[in-house]
XYZ file of C-alpha atoms in Angstrom:
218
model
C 0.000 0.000 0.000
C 3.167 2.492 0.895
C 4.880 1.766 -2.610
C 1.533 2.804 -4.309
C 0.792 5.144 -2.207
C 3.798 6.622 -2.824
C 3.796 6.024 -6.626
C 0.357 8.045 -6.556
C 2.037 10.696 -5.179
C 5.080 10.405 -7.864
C 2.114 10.824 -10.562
C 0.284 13.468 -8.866
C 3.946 15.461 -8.799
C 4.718 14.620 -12.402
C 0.720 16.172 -13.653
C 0.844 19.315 -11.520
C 4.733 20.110 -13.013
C 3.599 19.231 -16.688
C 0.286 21.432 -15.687
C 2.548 24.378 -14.345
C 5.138 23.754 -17.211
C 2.350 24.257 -19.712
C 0.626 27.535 -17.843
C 4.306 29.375 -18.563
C 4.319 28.308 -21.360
C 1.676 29.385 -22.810
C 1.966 32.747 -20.539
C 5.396 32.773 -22.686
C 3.770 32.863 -25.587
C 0.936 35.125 -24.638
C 3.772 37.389 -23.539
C 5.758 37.182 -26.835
C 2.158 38.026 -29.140
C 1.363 41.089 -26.895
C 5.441 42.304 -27.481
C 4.969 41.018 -31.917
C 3.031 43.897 -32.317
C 4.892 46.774 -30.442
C 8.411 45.282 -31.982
C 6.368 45.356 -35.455
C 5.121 49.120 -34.985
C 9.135 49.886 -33.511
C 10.025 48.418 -37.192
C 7.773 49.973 -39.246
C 8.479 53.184 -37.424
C 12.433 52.425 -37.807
C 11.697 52.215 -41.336
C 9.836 55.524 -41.500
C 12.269 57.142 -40.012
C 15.287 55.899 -42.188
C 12.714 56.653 -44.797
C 11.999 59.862 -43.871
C 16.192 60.415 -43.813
C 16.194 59.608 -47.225
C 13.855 61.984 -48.616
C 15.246 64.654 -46.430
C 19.004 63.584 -48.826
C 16.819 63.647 -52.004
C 15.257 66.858 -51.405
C 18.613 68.177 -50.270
C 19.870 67.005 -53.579
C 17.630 67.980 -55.870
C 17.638 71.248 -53.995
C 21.485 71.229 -54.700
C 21.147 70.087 -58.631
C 18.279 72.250 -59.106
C 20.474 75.562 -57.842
C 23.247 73.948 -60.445
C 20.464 74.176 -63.144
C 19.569 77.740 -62.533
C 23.103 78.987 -62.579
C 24.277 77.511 -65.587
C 21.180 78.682 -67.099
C 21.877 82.081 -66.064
C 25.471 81.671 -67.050
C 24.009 80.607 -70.571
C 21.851 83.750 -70.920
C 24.953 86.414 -69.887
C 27.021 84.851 -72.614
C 24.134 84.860 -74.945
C 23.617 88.681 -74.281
C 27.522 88.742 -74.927
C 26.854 87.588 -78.240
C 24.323 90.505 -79.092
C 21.184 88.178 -78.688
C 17.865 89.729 -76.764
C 17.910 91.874 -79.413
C 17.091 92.936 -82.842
C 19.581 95.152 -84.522
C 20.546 96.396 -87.789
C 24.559 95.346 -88.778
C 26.514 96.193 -91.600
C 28.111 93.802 -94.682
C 31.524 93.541 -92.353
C 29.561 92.242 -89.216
C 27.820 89.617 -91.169
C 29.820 87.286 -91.492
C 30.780 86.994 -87.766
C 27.242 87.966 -86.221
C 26.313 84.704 -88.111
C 28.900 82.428 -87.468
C 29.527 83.117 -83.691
C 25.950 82.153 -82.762
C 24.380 78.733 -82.819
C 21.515 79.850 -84.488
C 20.763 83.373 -86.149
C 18.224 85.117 -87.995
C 19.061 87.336 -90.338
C 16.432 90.073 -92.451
C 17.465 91.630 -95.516
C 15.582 94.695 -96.013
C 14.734 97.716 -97.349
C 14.004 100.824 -95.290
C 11.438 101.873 -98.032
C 9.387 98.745 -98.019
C 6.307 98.617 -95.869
C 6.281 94.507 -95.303
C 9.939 94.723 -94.395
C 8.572 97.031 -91.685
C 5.840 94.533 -90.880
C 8.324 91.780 -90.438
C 10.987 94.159 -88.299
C 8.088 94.095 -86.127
C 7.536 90.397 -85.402
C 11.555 89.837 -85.136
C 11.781 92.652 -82.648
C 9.108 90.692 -80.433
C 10.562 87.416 -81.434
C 14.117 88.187 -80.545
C 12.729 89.144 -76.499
C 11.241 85.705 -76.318
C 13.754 83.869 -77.930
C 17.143 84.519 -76.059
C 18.725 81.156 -77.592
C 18.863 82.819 -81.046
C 20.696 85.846 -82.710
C 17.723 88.303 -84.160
C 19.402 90.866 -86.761
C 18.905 93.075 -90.011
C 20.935 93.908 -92.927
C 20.068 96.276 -95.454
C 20.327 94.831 -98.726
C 21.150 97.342 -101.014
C 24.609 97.997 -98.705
C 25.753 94.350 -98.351
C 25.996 93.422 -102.275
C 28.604 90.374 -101.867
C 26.143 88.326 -99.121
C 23.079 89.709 -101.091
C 24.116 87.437 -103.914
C 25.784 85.126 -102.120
C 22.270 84.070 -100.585
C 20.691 84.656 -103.619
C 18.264 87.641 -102.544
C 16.548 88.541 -104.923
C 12.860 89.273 -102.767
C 12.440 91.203 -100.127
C 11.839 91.091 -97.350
C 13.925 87.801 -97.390
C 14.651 86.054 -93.951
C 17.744 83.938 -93.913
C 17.856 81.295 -91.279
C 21.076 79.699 -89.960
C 22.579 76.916 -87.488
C 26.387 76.923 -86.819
C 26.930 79.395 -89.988
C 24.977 77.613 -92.734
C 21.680 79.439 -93.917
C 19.184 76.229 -93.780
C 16.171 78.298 -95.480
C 15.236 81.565 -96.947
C 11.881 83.107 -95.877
C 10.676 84.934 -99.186
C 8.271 87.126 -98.590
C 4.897 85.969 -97.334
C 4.207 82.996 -99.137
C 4.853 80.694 -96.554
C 2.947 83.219 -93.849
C 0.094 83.502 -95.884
C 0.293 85.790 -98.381
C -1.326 88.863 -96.099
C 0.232 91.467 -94.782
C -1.530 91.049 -91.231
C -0.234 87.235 -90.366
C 0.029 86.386 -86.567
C 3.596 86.038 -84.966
C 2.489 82.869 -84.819
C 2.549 81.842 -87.600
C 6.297 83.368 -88.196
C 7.131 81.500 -84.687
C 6.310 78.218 -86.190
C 8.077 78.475 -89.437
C 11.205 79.122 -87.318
C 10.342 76.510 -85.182
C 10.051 74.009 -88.217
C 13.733 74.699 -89.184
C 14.695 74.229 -85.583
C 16.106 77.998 -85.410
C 14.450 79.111 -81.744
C 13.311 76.700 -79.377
C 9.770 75.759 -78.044
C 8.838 77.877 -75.430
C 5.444 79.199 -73.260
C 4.566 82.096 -75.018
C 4.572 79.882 -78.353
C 1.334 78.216 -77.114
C -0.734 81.072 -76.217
C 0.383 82.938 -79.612
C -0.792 79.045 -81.165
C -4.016 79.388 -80.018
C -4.751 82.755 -80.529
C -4.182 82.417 -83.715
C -5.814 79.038 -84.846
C -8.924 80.754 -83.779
C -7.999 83.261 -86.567
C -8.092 80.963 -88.553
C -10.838 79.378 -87.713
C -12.895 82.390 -88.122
């Protein structure tokens, strides 16, 4: 009766330690789900925060590459101006040949002071040559520069002579292309320069578009 009396007892011992082994156990793992959650939230917030470093870099360097961009764009415009463009002016037959070759792209009109659609188109260059700071905007009288007047085959005027690195690409006689009136838009002179890739797109080129595709409309 002792021996399994005491073997009882032996059971009883083994049951209540399994029993107690299994409570912390699963208090364990109770523990460890409540602390998933906060260690997940530490993460994601880790993560954030790295995150958050990175677009703090990024902005700093775009902020830093952006500044680059504006200064060698305004380097790009003072050398421009060096080169006599922002403007439309009238040169003689011994500046031709450098105004034109010294600039990427130029625009040259050969005129007559006594015609009245030379004076129409001195007006859209004058305009033009403000909004387009990329390109050289001049005159040259045609009757005074003889050797480049039949060099370039003038023989109309007004005559526009485009040009990129020196070469004349195409010769705007008269209105033809424009139109044929004396009142065409500037946009419509914008584009043709635009087709022969002697001023670059810019934002004033699509509000003088519009305006005057409803002219044209009408």
């Amino acid at each position: 009766m002792a021996t399994a009396e005491k073997l009882g007892n032996i059971a009883t011992n083994i049951v209540l330690e399994k029993v107690a082994q299994d409570k912390l156990k699963a208090a364990y793992e109770a523990r460890c789900q409540d602390q998933k959650p906060e260690e997940e939230a530490q993460h994601e917030a880790n993560e954030e925060a790295e995150g958050g470093g990175d677009g703090l870099i990024d902005i700093s360097h775009w902020r830093e590459k952006r500044m680059q961009q504006i200064k060698e764009a305004r380097n790009k415009q003072d050398l421009y101006r060096q080169q006599g463009h922002g403007k439309y002016e009238e040169i003689v037959e011994e500046e031709f040949l450098p105004a034109v070759t010294k600039s990427k792209l130029a625009i040259c009109h050969f005129f007559s002071p006594t015609f009245d659609r030379c004076k129409v188109m001195d007006k859209h260059l004058t305009e033009l040559a403000l909004l387009h700071l990329e390109t050289r905007f001049m005159k040259i009288n045609a009757e005074k520069a003889p050797f480049f007047s039949q060099k370039l085959h003038i023989r109309c005027l007004p005559s526009v002579v485009l040009f990129k690195d020196g070469i004349a690409v195409h010769t705007i006689v008269g209105f033809t292309e424009l139109g044929g009136v004396d009142d065409f838009r500037r946009a419509k002179l914008e584009r043709l320069l635009l087709k022969y890739k002697v001023v670059e797109r810019c934002l004033g080129d699509n509000i003088s578009d519009e305006s005057d595709d409803e002219s044209d409309n009408n």
